[in-house]
């Protein structure tokens, strides 16, 4: 059986890329290969991480859509992982890889997602809302911003003394597992199952509080939709 060829698109540090490379290496994601790492930014540390693993890596700027598509085709890429890729994915790419692109977002989508919700701004908005939980969501990429179907979520508590930076760090830790589970499903062609029934990862001792939180959101009826200012 031929391996499922993954391309990982990054812009920065690449800790999520590292998690995917490690999961492929140690067999958690089986029958796959990270064939290509592409950054839209020169000097992104993730490029070094790829080089250390002997993975082909390159910079393709955000306005080079044709080159991006050609490169993916030339490497017979089967699926794409957006791991901290801070650029809008061109519609041509989404069309060519419909249902085959997975993104990791550092919040519990559909909350705190959409235009303007990136990087530290996401965590600032979560803190400002007073939400007791945050987390990460791996989802299929469609033509909207953070609107594609959720596959896997991971939940972490927001602590009383959190700063946006400390929350960002706690969320990043769970992102890695969330993304690996979603990429594993992509490789195993199980994303449709997860779209029907997304998985939520949490620590066992957080379960009760999270259930209360979810019930609270549901009792607010329309609260489970993305809002302009990220407020609950
Ligand atoms: C992550 O928080 C990801 O959710 C966001 O950008 C960050 C990338 O981190 N989109 P890294 O480059 O994977 O370390």
PDB file of C-alpha atoms and ligand atoms in Angstrom:
ATOM      1  CA  UNK A   1       0.000   0.000   0.000  1.00  0.00           C
ATOM      2  CA  UNK A   2       1.392   3.415  -0.869  1.00  0.00           C
ATOM      3  CA  UNK A   3       1.914   5.924   1.916  1.00  0.00           C
ATOM      4  CA  UNK A   4      -0.462   8.872   2.439  1.00  0.00           C
ATOM      5  CA  UNK A   5       1.621  11.916   1.527  1.00  0.00           C
ATOM      6  CA  UNK A   6       1.139  14.862   3.865  1.00  0.00           C
ATOM      7  CA  UNK A   7       2.201  18.441   3.280  1.00  0.00           C
ATOM      8  CA  UNK A   8       2.386  20.641   6.369  1.00  0.00           C
ATOM      9  CA  UNK A   9       2.029  24.410   5.917  1.00  0.00           C
ATOM     10  CA  UNK A  10       3.485  26.624   8.625  1.00  0.00           C
ATOM     11  CA  UNK A  11       4.420  30.227   9.388  1.00  0.00           C
ATOM     12  CA  UNK A  12       6.332  30.049  12.640  1.00  0.00           C
ATOM     13  CA  UNK A  13       7.791  27.885  15.364  1.00  0.00           C
ATOM     14  CA  UNK A  14       6.259  24.649  14.123  1.00  0.00           C
ATOM     15  CA  UNK A  15       5.574  22.901  17.433  1.00  0.00           C
ATOM     16  CA  UNK A  16       2.400  21.452  15.888  1.00  0.00           C
ATOM     17  CA  UNK A  17       4.456  20.336  12.880  1.00  0.00           C
ATOM     18  CA  UNK A  18       6.833  18.664  15.333  1.00  0.00           C
ATOM     19  CA  UNK A  19       3.927  16.791  16.935  1.00  0.00           C
ATOM     20  CA  UNK A  20       2.770  15.523  13.533  1.00  0.00           C
ATOM     21  CA  UNK A  21       6.299  14.515  12.454  1.00  0.00           C
ATOM     22  CA  UNK A  22       6.796  12.662  15.750  1.00  0.00           C
ATOM     23  CA  UNK A  23       3.424  10.915  15.472  1.00  0.00           C
ATOM     24  CA  UNK A  24       4.308   9.725  11.970  1.00  0.00           C
ATOM     25  CA  UNK A  25       7.756   8.639  13.085  1.00  0.00           C
ATOM     26  CA  UNK A  26       6.537   6.635  16.080  1.00  0.00           C
ATOM     27  CA  UNK A  27       3.636   5.050  14.229  1.00  0.00           C
ATOM     28  CA  UNK A  28       0.736   6.827  15.985  1.00  0.00           C
ATOM     29  CA  UNK A  29      -0.090   8.041  12.486  1.00  0.00           C
ATOM     30  CA  UNK A  30       0.626   4.944  10.416  1.00  0.00           C
ATOM     31  CA  UNK A  31       1.043   4.494   6.663  1.00  0.00           C
ATOM     32  CA  UNK A  32       1.813   8.181   6.134  1.00  0.00           C
ATOM     33  CA  UNK A  33       4.759  10.380   5.411  1.00  0.00           C
ATOM     34  CA  UNK A  34       5.346  14.090   5.922  1.00  0.00           C
ATOM     35  CA  UNK A  35       6.573  14.598   2.382  1.00  0.00           C
ATOM     36  CA  UNK A  36       6.815  18.361   2.364  1.00  0.00           C
ATOM     37  CA  UNK A  37       6.883  21.342   4.716  1.00  0.00           C
ATOM     38  CA  UNK A  38       6.054  24.730   3.273  1.00  0.00           C
ATOM     39  CA  UNK A  39       6.349  28.048   5.063  1.00  0.00           C
ATOM     40  CA  UNK A  40       5.005  31.357   3.798  1.00  0.00           C
ATOM     41  CA  UNK A  41       7.677  33.100   5.884  1.00  0.00           C
ATOM     42  CA  UNK A  42      11.440  33.056   5.482  1.00  0.00           C
ATOM     43  CA  UNK A  43      13.271  31.953   8.604  1.00  0.00           C
ATOM     44  CA  UNK A  44      10.332  30.154  10.244  1.00  0.00           C
ATOM     45  CA  UNK A  45      11.807  27.795  12.837  1.00  0.00           C
ATOM     46  CA  UNK A  46       9.542  25.002  11.609  1.00  0.00           C
ATOM     47  CA  UNK A  47      11.691  24.817   8.447  1.00  0.00           C
ATOM     48  CA  UNK A  48      14.660  23.863  10.630  1.00  0.00           C
ATOM     49  CA  UNK A  49      12.583  21.249  12.425  1.00  0.00           C
ATOM     50  CA  UNK A  50      11.707  19.712   9.047  1.00  0.00           C
ATOM     51  CA  UNK A  51      15.333  19.793   7.883  1.00  0.00           C
ATOM     52  CA  UNK A  52      16.415  17.978  11.082  1.00  0.00           C
ATOM     53  CA  UNK A  53      13.998  15.178  10.160  1.00  0.00           C
ATOM     54  CA  UNK A  54      15.293  15.099   6.590  1.00  0.00           C
ATOM     55  CA  UNK A  55      11.984  16.415   5.241  1.00  0.00           C
ATOM     56  CA  UNK A  56      11.965  18.552   2.137  1.00  0.00           C
ATOM     57  CA  UNK A  57      11.077  22.128   3.030  1.00  0.00           C
ATOM     58  CA  UNK A  58      10.724  25.426   1.256  1.00  0.00           C
ATOM     59  CA  UNK A  59       9.295  28.937   1.384  1.00  0.00           C
ATOM     60  CA  UNK A  60       6.362  29.780  -0.888  1.00  0.00           C
ATOM     61  CA  UNK A  61       5.028  33.288  -0.483  1.00  0.00           C
ATOM     62  CA  UNK A  62       1.339  34.032   0.049  1.00  0.00           C
ATOM     63  CA  UNK A  63       0.863  35.367  -3.486  1.00  0.00           C
ATOM     64  CA  UNK A  64       2.378  32.340  -5.206  1.00  0.00           C
ATOM     65  CA  UNK A  65      -0.749  30.198  -5.448  1.00  0.00           C
ATOM     66  CA  UNK A  66       0.125  28.583  -8.788  1.00  0.00           C
ATOM     67  CA  UNK A  67       3.556  27.565  -7.508  1.00  0.00           C
ATOM     68  CA  UNK A  68       2.015  26.223  -4.313  1.00  0.00           C
ATOM     69  CA  UNK A  69      -0.455  24.064  -6.250  1.00  0.00           C
ATOM     70  CA  UNK A  70       2.184  22.851  -8.694  1.00  0.00           C
ATOM     71  CA  UNK A  71       4.497  21.908  -5.845  1.00  0.00           C
ATOM     72  CA  UNK A  72       1.791  19.959  -4.022  1.00  0.00           C
ATOM     73  CA  UNK A  73       0.887  18.099  -7.202  1.00  0.00           C
ATOM     74  CA  UNK A  74       4.524  17.384  -8.079  1.00  0.00           C
ATOM     75  CA  UNK A  75       4.940  15.743  -4.667  1.00  0.00           C
ATOM     76  CA  UNK A  76       1.703  13.768  -5.035  1.00  0.00           C
ATOM     77  CA  UNK A  77       0.335  15.235  -1.835  1.00  0.00           C
ATOM     78  CA  UNK A  78      -2.804  13.480  -0.573  1.00  0.00           C
ATOM     79  CA  UNK A  79      -3.653  15.747   2.343  1.00  0.00           C
ATOM     80  CA  UNK A  80      -2.616  19.096   3.820  1.00  0.00           C
ATOM     81  CA  UNK A  81      -2.120  20.143   7.434  1.00  0.00           C
ATOM     82  CA  UNK A  82      -2.238  23.825   8.362  1.00  0.00           C
ATOM     83  CA  UNK A  83      -0.117  24.002  11.503  1.00  0.00           C
ATOM     84  CA  UNK A  84       0.090  27.641  12.491  1.00  0.00           C
ATOM     85  CA  UNK A  85      -0.203  28.800   8.875  1.00  0.00           C
ATOM     86  CA  UNK A  86      -1.018  32.498   9.173  1.00  0.00           C
ATOM     87  CA  UNK A  87      -2.297  33.090   5.688  1.00  0.00           C
ATOM     88  CA  UNK A  88      -5.654  32.686   4.024  1.00  0.00           C
ATOM     89  CA  UNK A  89      -5.743  29.500   1.967  1.00  0.00           C
ATOM     90  CA  UNK A  90      -6.472  30.339  -1.682  1.00  0.00           C
ATOM     91  CA  UNK A  91      -9.823  29.007  -3.009  1.00  0.00           C
ATOM     92  CA  UNK A  92      -7.999  27.087  -5.778  1.00  0.00           C
ATOM     93  CA  UNK A  93      -6.214  25.069  -3.149  1.00  0.00           C
ATOM     94  CA  UNK A  94      -9.403  24.346  -1.226  1.00  0.00           C
ATOM     95  CA  UNK A  95     -11.062  23.234  -4.435  1.00  0.00           C
ATOM     96  CA  UNK A  96      -8.178  20.932  -5.342  1.00  0.00           C
ATOM     97  CA  UNK A  97      -8.130  19.392  -1.846  1.00  0.00           C
ATOM     98  CA  UNK A  98     -11.767  19.568  -0.704  1.00  0.00           C
ATOM     99  CA  UNK A  99     -12.145  17.781   2.618  1.00  0.00           C
ATOM    100  CA  UNK A 100      -8.439  16.997   2.692  1.00  0.00           C
ATOM    101  CA  UNK A 101      -7.131  20.094   4.506  1.00  0.00           C
ATOM    102  CA  UNK A 102      -7.039  20.176   8.299  1.00  0.00           C
ATOM    103  CA  UNK A 103      -6.340  23.284  10.393  1.00  0.00           C
ATOM    104  CA  UNK A 104      -5.607  23.701  14.091  1.00  0.00           C
ATOM    105  CA  UNK A 105      -7.236  26.696  15.804  1.00  0.00           C
ATOM    106  CA  UNK A 106      -6.379  27.701  19.387  1.00  0.00           C
ATOM    107  CA  UNK A 107      -9.950  27.995  20.730  1.00  0.00           C
ATOM    108  CA  UNK A 108     -13.160  26.026  21.046  1.00  0.00           C
ATOM    109  CA  UNK A 109     -14.727  26.739  17.666  1.00  0.00           C
ATOM    110  CA  UNK A 110     -17.226  28.065  16.757  1.00  0.00           C
ATOM    111  CA  UNK A 111     -16.402  30.337  19.700  1.00  0.00           C
ATOM    112  CA  UNK A 112     -13.501  32.745  19.234  1.00  0.00           C
ATOM    113  CA  UNK A 113     -12.956  32.002  15.581  1.00  0.00           C
ATOM    114  CA  UNK A 114     -13.193  33.910  12.323  1.00  0.00           C
ATOM    115  CA  UNK A 115     -11.555  37.010  10.958  1.00  0.00           C
ATOM    116  CA  UNK A 116      -9.259  38.726  13.444  1.00  0.00           C
ATOM    117  CA  UNK A 117      -9.086  35.747  15.827  1.00  0.00           C
ATOM    118  CA  UNK A 118      -5.489  34.650  15.513  1.00  0.00           C
ATOM    119  CA  UNK A 119      -2.443  34.371  17.764  1.00  0.00           C
ATOM    120  CA  UNK A 120      -2.598  36.072  21.122  1.00  0.00           C
ATOM    121  CA  UNK A 121      -5.806  37.941  20.168  1.00  0.00           C
ATOM    122  CA  UNK A 122      -7.760  34.703  20.557  1.00  0.00           C
ATOM    123  CA  UNK A 123      -6.629  34.248  24.142  1.00  0.00           C
ATOM    124  CA  UNK A 124      -7.172  37.916  25.002  1.00  0.00           C
ATOM    125  CA  UNK A 125     -10.766  37.578  23.792  1.00  0.00           C
ATOM    126  CA  UNK A 126     -11.316  34.398  25.801  1.00  0.00           C
ATOM    127  CA  UNK A 127     -10.039  36.095  28.977  1.00  0.00           C
ATOM    128  CA  UNK A 128     -12.146  39.201  28.333  1.00  0.00           C
ATOM    129  CA  UNK A 129     -15.270  37.040  27.957  1.00  0.00           C
ATOM    130  CA  UNK A 130     -14.852  35.392  31.350  1.00  0.00           C
ATOM    131  CA  UNK A 131     -15.228  31.910  29.806  1.00  0.00           C
ATOM    132  CA  UNK A 132     -14.107  29.243  32.307  1.00  0.00           C
ATOM    133  CA  UNK A 133     -12.759  26.956  29.577  1.00  0.00           C
ATOM    134  CA  UNK A 134     -10.854  27.286  26.364  1.00  0.00           C
ATOM    135  CA  UNK A 135      -9.089  24.817  24.146  1.00  0.00           C
ATOM    136  CA  UNK A 136      -8.227  23.921  20.604  1.00  0.00           C
ATOM    137  CA  UNK A 137     -10.151  22.713  17.569  1.00  0.00           C
ATOM    138  CA  UNK A 138      -8.903  20.769  14.577  1.00  0.00           C
ATOM    139  CA  UNK A 139     -11.257  21.240  11.675  1.00  0.00           C
ATOM    140  CA  UNK A 140     -11.642  20.748   7.959  1.00  0.00           C
ATOM    141  CA  UNK A 141     -10.791  23.879   5.986  1.00  0.00           C
ATOM    142  CA  UNK A 142     -13.488  25.326   3.759  1.00  0.00           C
ATOM    143  CA  UNK A 143     -13.761  28.704   2.026  1.00  0.00           C
ATOM    144  CA  UNK A 144     -14.677  30.566   5.225  1.00  0.00           C
ATOM    145  CA  UNK A 145     -12.374  31.577   8.057  1.00  0.00           C
ATOM    146  CA  UNK A 146     -12.490  28.871  10.771  1.00  0.00           C
ATOM    147  CA  UNK A 147     -15.920  27.720   9.539  1.00  0.00           C
ATOM    148  CA  UNK A 148     -15.148  24.172   8.388  1.00  0.00           C
ATOM    149  CA  UNK A 149     -16.510  21.121  10.202  1.00  0.00           C
ATOM    150  CA  UNK A 150     -14.884  20.378  13.541  1.00  0.00           C
ATOM    151  CA  UNK A 151     -13.150  17.010  13.891  1.00  0.00           C
ATOM    152  CA  UNK A 152     -11.462  17.075  17.301  1.00  0.00           C
ATOM    153  CA  UNK A 153     -11.561  19.543  20.185  1.00  0.00           C
ATOM    154  CA  UNK A 154      -9.430  19.658  23.305  1.00  0.00           C
ATOM    155  CA  UNK A 155     -10.530  21.524  26.427  1.00  0.00           C
ATOM    156  CA  UNK A 156      -8.385  23.263  29.062  1.00  0.00           C
ATOM    157  CA  UNK A 157      -9.492  25.342  32.044  1.00  0.00           C
ATOM    158  CA  UNK A 158      -9.006  29.101  32.146  1.00  0.00           C
ATOM    159  CA  UNK A 159      -7.356  29.850  35.511  1.00  0.00           C
ATOM    160  CA  UNK A 160      -8.072  32.865  37.730  1.00  0.00           C
ATOM    161  CA  UNK A 161      -4.552  34.246  37.386  1.00  0.00           C
ATOM    162  CA  UNK A 162      -4.185  33.519  33.657  1.00  0.00           C
ATOM    163  CA  UNK A 163      -2.670  36.044  31.309  1.00  0.00           C
ATOM    164  CA  UNK A 164      -3.256  35.708  27.575  1.00  0.00           C
ATOM    165  CA  UNK A 165       0.285  34.304  27.365  1.00  0.00           C
ATOM    166  CA  UNK A 166      -0.168  31.659  30.063  1.00  0.00           C
ATOM    167  CA  UNK A 167      -3.470  30.584  28.523  1.00  0.00           C
ATOM    168  CA  UNK A 168      -1.844  30.432  25.087  1.00  0.00           C
ATOM    169  CA  UNK A 169       0.832  28.118  26.492  1.00  0.00           C
ATOM    170  CA  UNK A 170      -1.722  25.779  28.111  1.00  0.00           C
ATOM    171  CA  UNK A 171      -3.789  25.663  24.907  1.00  0.00           C
ATOM    172  CA  UNK A 172      -0.709  24.977  22.760  1.00  0.00           C
ATOM    173  CA  UNK A 173       0.068  21.919  24.877  1.00  0.00           C
ATOM    174  CA  UNK A 174      -3.302  20.371  24.056  1.00  0.00           C
ATOM    175  CA  UNK A 175      -3.209  21.492  20.400  1.00  0.00           C
ATOM    176  CA  UNK A 176      -0.543  18.934  19.609  1.00  0.00           C
ATOM    177  CA  UNK A 177      -2.672  15.948  20.596  1.00  0.00           C
ATOM    178  CA  UNK A 178      -5.809  17.427  19.029  1.00  0.00           C
ATOM    179  CA  UNK A 179      -4.030  17.937  15.707  1.00  0.00           C
ATOM    180  CA  UNK A 180      -2.410  14.506  15.734  1.00  0.00           C
ATOM    181  CA  UNK A 181      -5.796  12.828  16.289  1.00  0.00           C
ATOM    182  CA  UNK A 182      -7.318  14.798  13.414  1.00  0.00           C
ATOM    183  CA  UNK A 183      -4.431  14.076  11.022  1.00  0.00           C
ATOM    184  CA  UNK A 184      -4.622  10.405  11.962  1.00  0.00           C
ATOM    185  CA  UNK A 185      -8.309  10.460  10.988  1.00  0.00           C
ATOM    186  CA  UNK A 186      -7.447  12.204   7.705  1.00  0.00           C
ATOM    187  CA  UNK A 187      -4.874   9.543   6.848  1.00  0.00           C
ATOM    188  CA  UNK A 188      -7.253   6.746   7.865  1.00  0.00           C
ATOM    189  CA  UNK A 189     -10.036   8.378   5.849  1.00  0.00           C
ATOM    190  CA  UNK A 190     -12.264   8.690   8.924  1.00  0.00           C
ATOM    191  CA  UNK A 191     -12.943  12.446   8.843  1.00  0.00           C
ATOM    192  CA  UNK A 192     -16.571  11.938   7.774  1.00  0.00           C
ATOM    193  CA  UNK A 193     -17.169   9.938  10.975  1.00  0.00           C
ATOM    194  CA  UNK A 194     -15.678  12.746  13.065  1.00  0.00           C
ATOM    195  CA  UNK A 195     -17.732  15.376  11.257  1.00  0.00           C
ATOM    196  CA  UNK A 196     -20.842  13.458  12.300  1.00  0.00           C
ATOM    197  CA  UNK A 197     -19.542  13.069  15.823  1.00  0.00           C
ATOM    198  CA  UNK A 198     -16.552  15.257  16.734  1.00  0.00           C
ATOM    199  CA  UNK A 199     -14.332  14.020  19.541  1.00  0.00           C
ATOM    200  CA  UNK A 200     -13.591  16.201  22.581  1.00  0.00           C
ATOM    201  CA  UNK A 201     -10.441  15.497  24.557  1.00  0.00           C
ATOM    202  CA  UNK A 202     -10.171  16.570  28.165  1.00  0.00           C
ATOM    203  CA  UNK A 203      -8.574  15.619  31.446  1.00  0.00           C
ATOM    204  CA  UNK A 204     -10.745  13.272  33.444  1.00  0.00           C
ATOM    205  CA  UNK A 205     -10.826  15.603  36.454  1.00  0.00           C
ATOM    206  CA  UNK A 206     -12.166  18.462  34.317  1.00  0.00           C
ATOM    207  CA  UNK A 207     -15.092  16.456  32.989  1.00  0.00           C
ATOM    208  CA  UNK A 208     -17.731  17.619  35.450  1.00  0.00           C
ATOM    209  CA  UNK A 209     -16.962  21.322  35.086  1.00  0.00           C
ATOM    210  CA  UNK A 210     -16.868  21.057  31.312  1.00  0.00           C
ATOM    211  CA  UNK A 211     -20.241  19.350  31.233  1.00  0.00           C
ATOM    212  CA  UNK A 212     -21.679  22.156  33.370  1.00  0.00           C
ATOM    213  CA  UNK A 213     -20.106  24.707  31.050  1.00  0.00           C
ATOM    214  CA  UNK A 214     -21.514  23.004  27.969  1.00  0.00           C
ATOM    215  CA  UNK A 215     -24.970  22.801  29.555  1.00  0.00           C
ATOM    216  CA  UNK A 216     -24.748  26.499  30.397  1.00  0.00           C
ATOM    217  CA  UNK A 217     -23.904  27.314  26.788  1.00  0.00           C
ATOM    218  CA  UNK A 218     -26.732  25.183  25.465  1.00  0.00           C
ATOM    219  CA  UNK A 219     -29.214  26.769  27.864  1.00  0.00           C
ATOM    220  CA  UNK A 220     -28.264  30.103  26.287  1.00  0.00           C
ATOM    221  CA  UNK A 221     -29.608  28.702  23.027  1.00  0.00           C
ATOM    222  CA  UNK A 222     -27.801  30.730  20.438  1.00  0.00           C
ATOM    223  CA  UNK A 223     -24.563  30.920  22.383  1.00  0.00           C
ATOM    224  CA  UNK A 224     -22.924  28.203  20.324  1.00  0.00           C
ATOM    225  CA  UNK A 225     -22.258  30.416  17.366  1.00  0.00           C
ATOM    226  CA  UNK A 226     -19.216  32.525  16.610  1.00  0.00           C
ATOM    227  CA  UNK A 227     -19.659  36.098  17.690  1.00  0.00           C
ATOM    228  CA  UNK A 228     -18.072  39.242  16.310  1.00  0.00           C
ATOM    229  CA  UNK A 229     -16.304  40.206  19.536  1.00  0.00           C
ATOM    230  CA  UNK A 230     -15.806  36.698  20.888  1.00  0.00           C
ATOM    231  CA  UNK A 231     -18.007  37.380  23.917  1.00  0.00           C
ATOM    232  CA  UNK A 232     -20.215  34.712  25.396  1.00  0.00           C
TER     233      UNK A 232
HETATM  234  C1  LIG B   1      -0.825  27.649  17.263  1.00  0.00           C
HETATM  235  O1  LIG B   1      -1.361  28.224  18.413  1.00  0.00           O
HETATM  236  C2  LIG B   1      -1.906  27.459  16.238  1.00  0.00           C
HETATM  237  O2  LIG B   1      -3.135  27.101  16.781  1.00  0.00           O
HETATM  238  C3  LIG B   1      -1.992  28.831  15.652  1.00  0.00           C
HETATM  239  O3  LIG B   1      -0.649  29.237  15.563  1.00  0.00           O
HETATM  240  C4  LIG B   1       0.119  28.592  16.572  1.00  0.00           C
HETATM  241  C5  LIG B   1       1.255  27.893  15.913  1.00  0.00           C
HETATM  242  O4  LIG B   1       2.154  27.325  16.810  1.00  0.00           O
HETATM  243  N1  LIG B   1      -2.752  28.846  14.448  1.00  0.00           N
HETATM  244  P1  LIG B   1       3.313  26.402  16.262  1.00  0.00           P
HETATM  245  O5  LIG B   1       4.013  27.138  15.130  1.00  0.00           O
HETATM  246  O6  LIG B   1       2.733  25.110  15.815  1.00  0.00           O
HETATM  247  O7  LIG B   1       4.245  26.224  17.438  1.00  0.00           O
END
